[in-house]
Coordinates of C-alpha atoms and ligand atoms in Angstrom, one line a residue:
M17 CA 22.4 6.4 -9.8
V18 CA 20.1 6.4 -12.1
G19 CA 17.0 3.4 -12.5
I20 CA 19.0 -0.1 -12.8
T21 CA 18.5 -1.4 -16.1
R22 CA 18.0 -5.4 -16.7
R23 CA 21.7 -4.4 -18.4
D24 CA 22.7 -3.8 -15.5
F25 CA 21.7 -6.6 -14.2
A26 CA 24.3 -8.5 -16.6
A27 CA 26.5 -6.2 -16.3
A28 CA 27.0 -7.2 -12.8
G29 CA 27.7 -10.0 -12.4
F30 CA 23.9 -11.5 -12.1
S31 CA 22.7 -13.4 -14.4
V32 CA 18.8 -13.0 -15.0
A33 CA 17.6 -16.3 -16.2
A34 CA 19.4 -17.7 -12.6
L35 CA 17.2 -15.4 -10.6
S36 CA 14.2 -15.7 -12.2
A37 CA 14.8 -19.3 -11.9
A38 CA 15.4 -18.9 -8.0
G39 CA 12.2 -15.8 -7.8
C40 CA 9.5 -18.0 -9.6
A41 CA 10.0 -21.1 -8.2
S42 CA 9.4 -23.0 -11.2
A43 CA 9.7 -22.3 -15.2
G44 CA 6.0 -21.2 -15.4
P45 CA 4.6 -18.0 -15.3
T46 CA 5.9 -15.3 -12.5
L47 CA 3.3 -13.6 -10.2
G48 CA 2.6 -10.9 -12.8
Q49 CA 1.5 -13.4 -16.0
A50 CA -0.9 -15.5 -13.2
A51 CA -2.5 -12.2 -12.6
R52 CA -2.6 -11.1 -15.6
G53 CA -4.0 -13.9 -17.3
A54 CA -6.9 -13.5 -14.4
G55 CA -7.2 -9.7 -16.1
L56 CA -5.1 -8.4 -12.3
D57 CA -1.9 -6.5 -12.0
F58 CA 0.3 -7.7 -10.1
G59 CA 1.9 -5.1 -7.8
S60 CA 4.3 -4.9 -4.7
A61 CA 5.4 -2.3 -2.9
F62 CA 9.3 -0.8 -3.5
D63 CA 12.0 1.3 -2.1
R64 CA 15.3 2.7 -2.2
E65 CA 15.9 -0.7 -1.4
V66 CA 16.2 -1.0 -5.2
L67 CA 18.7 1.3 -6.3
T68 CA 21.6 -1.2 -4.2
D69 CA 19.7 -4.4 -3.6
R70 CA 20.0 -5.7 -7.3
A71 CA 18.6 -9.6 -6.1
Y72 CA 15.4 -7.8 -4.8
G73 CA 15.4 -5.5 -8.0
E74 CA 14.9 -7.9 -10.8
L75 CA 13.2 -9.4 -8.1
L76 CA 10.7 -7.6 -8.4
T77 CA 10.6 -6.5 -11.6
A78 CA 10.5 -9.9 -12.8
Q79 CA 7.6 -10.6 -10.9
C80 CA 5.0 -7.4 -10.8
T81 CA 3.6 -5.5 -13.9
K82 CA 3.3 -2.1 -11.3
L83 CA 4.7 -0.6 -8.7
V84 CA 4.0 1.3 -6.1
V85 CA 6.4 3.3 -3.9
E86 CA 6.6 2.4 -0.4
N87 CA 7.4 5.7 1.6
T88 CA 9.6 8.9 -0.7
L89 CA 7.1 10.3 -2.0
K90 CA 4.7 10.5 1.3
F91 CA 4.5 14.2 2.4
D92 CA 7.2 13.7 5.1
W93 CA 9.7 12.1 2.8
L94 CA 9.8 15.1 0.3
R95 CA 9.4 18.0 2.5
P96 CA 11.0 16.7 6.3
K97 CA 12.0 20.3 7.2
G98 CA 9.9 23.2 6.1
P99 CA 7.7 23.6 2.7
Q100 CA 10.2 22.9 -0.1
A101 CA 10.2 19.9 -1.4
D102 CA 13.3 17.8 -2.1
F103 CA 11.9 15.2 -5.5
S104 CA 15.9 14.1 -6.3
H105 CA 15.5 11.0 -4.3
A106 CA 12.1 10.1 -5.4
D107 CA 13.2 11.6 -9.0
R108 CA 14.7 8.1 -9.3
I109 CA 12.4 5.4 -8.2
V110 CA 10.7 7.0 -10.4
N111 CA 12.6 6.5 -12.7
F112 CA 13.7 2.5 -11.7
A113 CA 10.2 1.5 -13.0
K114 CA 10.0 3.3 -15.7
Q115 CA 13.8 1.5 -16.5
A116 CA 11.9 -1.8 -16.3
G117 CA 8.8 -0.7 -17.7
L118 CA 6.6 -0.4 -14.5
P119 CA 3.9 1.6 -13.9
V120 CA 4.0 3.8 -11.1
R121 CA 1.7 3.8 -8.0
A122 CA 2.1 5.7 -5.5
T123 CA 1.0 6.4 -1.9
A124 CA 0.0 8.3 0.1
L125 CA -0.7 12.0 -1.4
V126 CA -2.6 13.3 2.0
W127 CA -2.8 11.0 4.9
N128 CA -3.3 12.9 8.3
D129 CA -0.4 10.1 9.9
W130 CA 3.5 11.0 9.7
T131 CA 3.1 15.0 9.7
P132 CA 6.6 16.5 10.1
P133 CA 6.7 19.1 13.1
W134 CA 7.3 21.8 11.1
L135 CA 3.5 21.7 9.6
D136 CA 1.7 22.2 13.8
R137 CA 3.3 25.8 13.9
L138 CA 1.7 26.7 10.5
S139 CA -1.3 29.4 10.7
V140 CA -4.8 28.0 9.4
R141 CA -4.1 29.4 6.4
E142 CA -0.6 28.0 6.0
V143 CA -1.6 24.2 6.0
E144 CA -4.3 25.6 3.6
A145 CA -1.3 27.1 1.1
T146 CA 0.9 24.1 1.9
F147 CA -2.0 22.0 1.4
D148 CA -2.5 23.3 -2.2
R149 CA 1.3 23.4 -3.1
H150 CA 1.5 20.2 -2.3
I151 CA -0.7 18.6 -4.5
E152 CA 0.5 20.6 -7.3
E153 CA 3.9 20.5 -7.6
T154 CA 3.6 16.7 -6.1
V155 CA 1.3 15.6 -8.5
G156 CA 1.7 17.7 -12.0
R157 CA 5.6 17.1 -11.2
Y158 CA 5.2 13.6 -12.5
R159 CA 2.4 13.9 -14.7
G160 CA 2.1 11.0 -16.8
R161 CA 4.8 9.7 -15.1
I162 CA 2.5 8.1 -11.6
A163 CA -0.3 6.3 -13.4
M164 CA -2.1 5.8 -9.8
W165 CA -2.3 8.1 -6.8
D166 CA -4.1 6.9 -2.9
V167 CA -4.8 10.9 -2.9
V168 CA -6.2 10.3 0.5
N169 CA -4.8 7.4 2.7
E170 CA -6.9 6.1 6.2
P171 CA -9.2 8.7 6.7
F172 CA -11.1 7.4 8.7
F173 CA -9.6 5.8 12.0
P174 CA -12.0 5.8 15.0
I175 CA -10.6 5.3 17.5
Q176 CA -9.9 8.7 18.3
R177 CA -13.5 9.6 18.7
R178 CA -13.7 12.8 16.2
A179 CA -17.1 13.2 14.6
G180 CA -18.2 10.9 11.8
G181 CA -14.5 9.0 12.8
F182 CA -12.2 11.0 10.8
R183 CA -8.8 9.9 11.3
Q184 CA -7.7 14.1 13.3
G185 CA -4.2 15.4 12.2
V186 CA -2.6 18.8 10.9
W187 CA -5.0 18.7 7.1
F188 CA -8.1 17.4 8.9
N189 CA -8.1 19.7 12.3
A190 CA -7.6 22.5 9.5
L191 CA -9.6 22.3 6.4
G192 CA -12.2 19.8 8.5
P193 CA -13.6 16.7 6.5
A194 CA -13.4 19.0 2.9
Y195 CA -10.1 17.7 2.4
I196 CA -10.6 15.2 1.0
A197 CA -13.0 15.9 -1.9
R198 CA -10.1 19.3 -2.0
A199 CA -7.7 16.7 -2.6
F200 CA -9.3 15.0 -5.2
K201 CA -10.0 17.8 -7.5
R202 CA -6.3 19.3 -7.1
A203 CA -4.7 15.9 -8.1
A204 CA -7.3 15.8 -11.2
A205 CA -6.3 19.2 -11.4
A206 CA -3.1 18.7 -12.1
D207 CA -3.2 15.3 -13.8
P208 CA -5.8 15.1 -15.0
G209 CA -4.6 11.4 -17.1
A210 CA -3.8 9.5 -13.6
T211 CA -6.0 7.3 -11.7
L212 CA -7.3 8.8 -8.4
I213 CA -8.6 6.5 -5.7
L214 CA -9.1 6.5 -1.4
N215 CA -7.3 3.9 0.3
E216 CA -8.2 2.7 4.1
A217 CA -7.2 0.2 6.4
F218 CA -8.7 -2.2 8.4
C219 CA -12.0 -2.9 6.4
E220 CA -10.8 -6.7 5.9
Q221 CA -12.1 -7.4 9.7
D222 CA -14.9 -7.6 12.4
D223 CA -13.8 -5.7 14.9
D224 CA -14.4 -2.4 16.8
W225 CA -12.6 -0.7 13.7
G226 CA -13.7 -2.1 11.0
T227 CA -16.9 -1.9 11.7
E228 CA -17.1 1.1 12.4
I229 CA -14.8 2.6 9.2
R230 CA -16.8 0.3 6.9
P231 CA -20.3 2.2 6.4
R232 CA -18.3 5.3 6.7
L233 CA -16.6 5.0 4.1
L234 CA -19.1 4.1 1.7
A235 CA -21.1 7.0 2.5
L236 CA -17.9 9.5 2.2
T237 CA -17.8 8.0 -1.0
K238 CA -21.5 7.8 -2.3
K239 CA -20.9 11.4 -1.3
L240 CA -18.2 11.7 -3.1
R241 CA -19.5 10.7 -6.5
D242 CA -22.7 13.1 -5.6
D243 CA -20.3 15.7 -5.9
G244 CA -19.5 15.3 -8.4
V245 CA -16.3 14.3 -7.7
K246 CA -13.2 12.3 -9.9
I247 CA -12.6 9.1 -8.2
D248 CA -11.9 6.1 -9.7
G249 CA -11.0 3.6 -6.9
I250 CA -11.0 2.3 -4.1
G251 CA -8.0 0.8 -1.8
F252 CA -7.9 -2.0 0.8
Q253 CA -5.0 -2.1 2.5
A254 CA -5.5 -5.8 3.1
H255 CA -2.7 -6.2 6.0
L256 CA -4.7 -9.2 7.1
K257 CA -4.6 -9.9 10.3
P258 CA -5.8 -13.3 11.9
H259 CA -6.0 -12.8 15.3
L260 CA -8.7 -10.5 14.5
P261 CA -12.7 -11.5 14.2
H262 CA -12.9 -11.5 10.0
D263 CA -15.1 -12.6 7.2
Y264 CA -13.7 -12.7 3.9
R265 CA -16.7 -13.2 2.4
R266 CA -18.7 -11.0 4.2
F267 CA -15.6 -8.7 2.8
A268 CA -17.0 -9.4 -0.8
E269 CA -20.1 -8.3 -0.5
Y270 CA -18.7 -4.9 1.3
A271 CA -16.1 -4.6 -1.7
Q272 CA -18.4 -5.4 -4.3
S273 CA -20.5 -2.7 -3.2
F274 CA -17.9 0.0 -4.7
A275 CA -18.1 -1.8 -8.1
A276 CA -21.9 -1.2 -7.5
L277 CA -20.4 2.3 -7.5
G278 CA -18.7 1.7 -10.5
L279 CA -15.4 2.2 -8.8
D280 CA -12.5 0.2 -9.5
I281 CA -12.2 -2.1 -6.2
H282 CA -7.5 -2.3 -4.9
L283 CA -5.8 -4.6 -2.7
T284 CA -2.9 -2.9 -1.9
E285 CA -1.4 -3.3 0.9
L286 CA -1.7 -7.2 1.7
D287 CA 0.4 -9.1 4.2
V288 CA -0.2 -11.8 6.0
D289 CA 0.2 -10.7 11.0
D290 CA 1.9 -14.1 11.5
S291 CA 1.9 -12.7 15.0
S292 CA -0.4 -15.9 16.2
F293 CA 1.0 -18.3 14.3
P294 CA 3.9 -20.8 16.1
D295 CA 7.0 -19.9 15.8
E296 CA 8.7 -22.7 13.5
P297 CA 9.6 -21.4 10.2
A298 CA 7.0 -24.4 8.2
A299 CA 4.7 -23.9 10.4
R300 CA 3.7 -20.2 9.7
D301 CA 4.6 -20.6 6.5
A302 CA 1.7 -23.1 5.6
K303 CA -1.1 -20.5 7.8
V304 CA 0.0 -17.9 6.4
A305 CA 0.1 -19.3 2.6
A306 CA -3.9 -20.8 4.0
Q307 CA -5.2 -17.5 5.7
L308 CA -4.2 -15.9 1.8
E309 CA -6.2 -18.4 0.0
S310 CA -8.6 -18.1 2.4
F311 CA -9.1 -14.1 1.8
L312 CA -8.3 -13.9 -1.8
T313 CA -10.6 -16.9 -3.1
P314 CA -14.1 -14.5 -2.7
V315 CA -11.6 -11.1 -2.9
L316 CA -10.2 -12.7 -6.4
G317 CA -14.9 -12.4 -7.4
V318 CA -15.5 -9.3 -6.6
N319 CA -16.0 -7.5 -10.0
R320 CA -14.1 -4.3 -10.8
L321 CA -11.1 -5.7 -9.0
K322 CA -8.0 -4.6 -10.8
S323 CA -4.9 -5.3 -8.8
I324 CA -3.4 -6.9 -6.4
T325 CA -0.9 -5.2 -4.2
V326 CA 2.1 -7.4 -1.6
W327 CA 3.5 -4.5 1.0
H328 CA 6.2 -5.7 0.1
L329 CA 7.6 -9.0 -2.5
S330 CA 10.0 -10.1 0.7
D331 CA 10.2 -11.0 4.4
R332 CA 13.7 -9.5 3.7
F333 CA 11.9 -5.6 3.5
S334 CA 8.8 -6.8 5.9
W335 CA 7.6 -3.2 7.9
Y336 CA 7.4 -5.3 10.4
L337 CA 10.7 -6.1 11.3
G338 CA 11.4 -4.5 14.5
H339 CA 8.0 -3.2 14.7
E340 CA 7.4 -2.7 18.4
G341 CA 3.0 -3.7 18.3
Y342 CA 3.6 -6.8 16.0
K343 CA 6.4 -7.9 19.0
S344 CA 4.4 -7.4 21.6
Q345 CA 1.7 -9.3 19.8
V346 CA 4.2 -12.1 19.4
R347 CA 5.0 -12.3 22.7
T348 CA 1.6 -12.1 23.5
A349 CA 1.0 -15.7 21.1
G350 CA 3.6 -17.0 23.4
G351 CA 5.9 -16.1 20.4
N352 CA 9.2 -15.4 20.2
P353 CA 9.4 -12.0 19.7
Q354 CA 12.8 -11.9 18.6
R355 CA 11.7 -14.2 15.6
A356 CA 11.8 -12.7 11.8
P357 CA 8.3 -11.8 11.0
R358 CA 7.1 -14.0 8.0
T359 CA 4.8 -11.9 6.3
H360 CA 5.5 -11.6 3.1
L361 CA 5.8 -14.0 -0.3
Y362 CA 9.6 -14.4 -0.1
D363 CA 11.8 -15.6 2.3
Q364 CA 14.3 -13.1 3.9
D365 CA 16.3 -14.9 1.2
L366 CA 14.1 -13.9 -1.4
R367 CA 13.2 -17.9 -1.5
P368 CA 9.3 -17.7 -2.3
K369 CA 7.4 -19.9 0.1
A370 CA 3.7 -21.5 0.1
A371 CA 1.8 -17.8 0.2
W372 CA 3.4 -17.3 -3.1
H373 CA 2.4 -20.4 -4.3
A374 CA -1.3 -19.5 -3.1
V375 CA -1.5 -16.4 -4.2
H376 CA -0.4 -18.1 -7.9
R377 CA -3.3 -21.2 -7.4
A378 CA -5.5 -18.1 -6.3
L379 CA -4.6 -16.0 -9.7
R380 CA -4.9 -19.3 -11.9
A381 CA -8.2 -20.7 -10.3
R382 CA -9.2 -16.8 -11.2
A383 CA -8.5 -16.9 -14.5
Ligands
9MR1 O1 5.6 0.3 5.0 C1 5.8 2.0 5.3 C2 6.4 2.9 6.3 O2 8.0 1.9 6.2 C3 6.5 3.5 6.7 O3 7.0 4.0 8.0 C4 5.2 3.4 7.0 C5 5.2 5.1 7.7 O4 5.6 6.1 6.3 O5 4.1 3.8 6.4 C6 4.5 2.1 6.0 O6 3.0 1.7 5.5 C7 2.2 1.5 5.4 C8 1.2 2.5 4.2 O7 1.8 4.2 3.9 C9 -0.5 2.6 4.7 N1 -0.7 1.6 5.4 C10 -0.3 0.7 6.8 C11 1.2 0.3 6.0 C12 2.2 -0.3 7.0 O8 2.4 0.5 7.9

């Protein structure tokens, strides 16, 4: 299948108008339109499900002004068995967005997590060569077609207790912290027109992880800038965890300090971990919505905030589904671990929830 267009939906018997009405909750503006009114892009993670789930594909293209490839462009998905990449799936996914006329962000070009086992058997020199090859081939192949890359994902992971708080893994172990600048330089050479961002988790939380990562990330970014490395923006994942300490106003001030360096700010993976909320769906939805609004209200005031991306639009494709850590948190909070997550803006039947309205309201308020 080579991408799905609006015409394909119609040919398959889907009424675009009916789906759009179902997806919007009202005849008012979509999330994308509301975001544009606030000077932002609105995106969602998407992946191979759009090739078979037409209703979801239609919802994504109706609501978003950009799409973010969730997995297919990750190293382990492109090169699961050896250095030779299979780009056939990635081509289809990128083409889906192109057919819909939407720009693409891709994650994660370099990540010290989820690397395939064959990499562990290489010598340092071979790892280095594979690193460069991966960046040049992947960014080069999609030059002009992938507008934005998460060049390095999650550079810090203090729980591993490595010097500098860096996340260890194949790339870090072979190249040291220099892998970060190297990745940005190689990516810029492979596609000088692409927007290059550094993406990090946990910065929204005030627990040990968040408080340790925040200054380290700021110092790393300053150093990259001082060294003349092209870096266009910072991505804050924003998988909100209401059960952990947090102060979203303080986070907004922190995000602002990157804007002061001349960098753009992106919220790259927004969703709400609802594990500490009640089982009952309406009560849970209200709390998820309130959490989103309490986060977005201060953060939408950050200068140079350019985009908000949700880590899937619907509970139908929640990454929390079947996640053992999530289930055990639900159990600890006294909930039913078998319940379905309600962590996103649409429910499993693609009906907008209170969370959709909360994001929409916050965007309209910024406009
Ligand atoms: O949602 C993604 C899930 O399907 C993958 O199995 C996983 C590993 O590649 O990555 C998930 O997305 C993660 C993102 O790439 C980085 N931040 C955390 C996200 C959720 O785990």
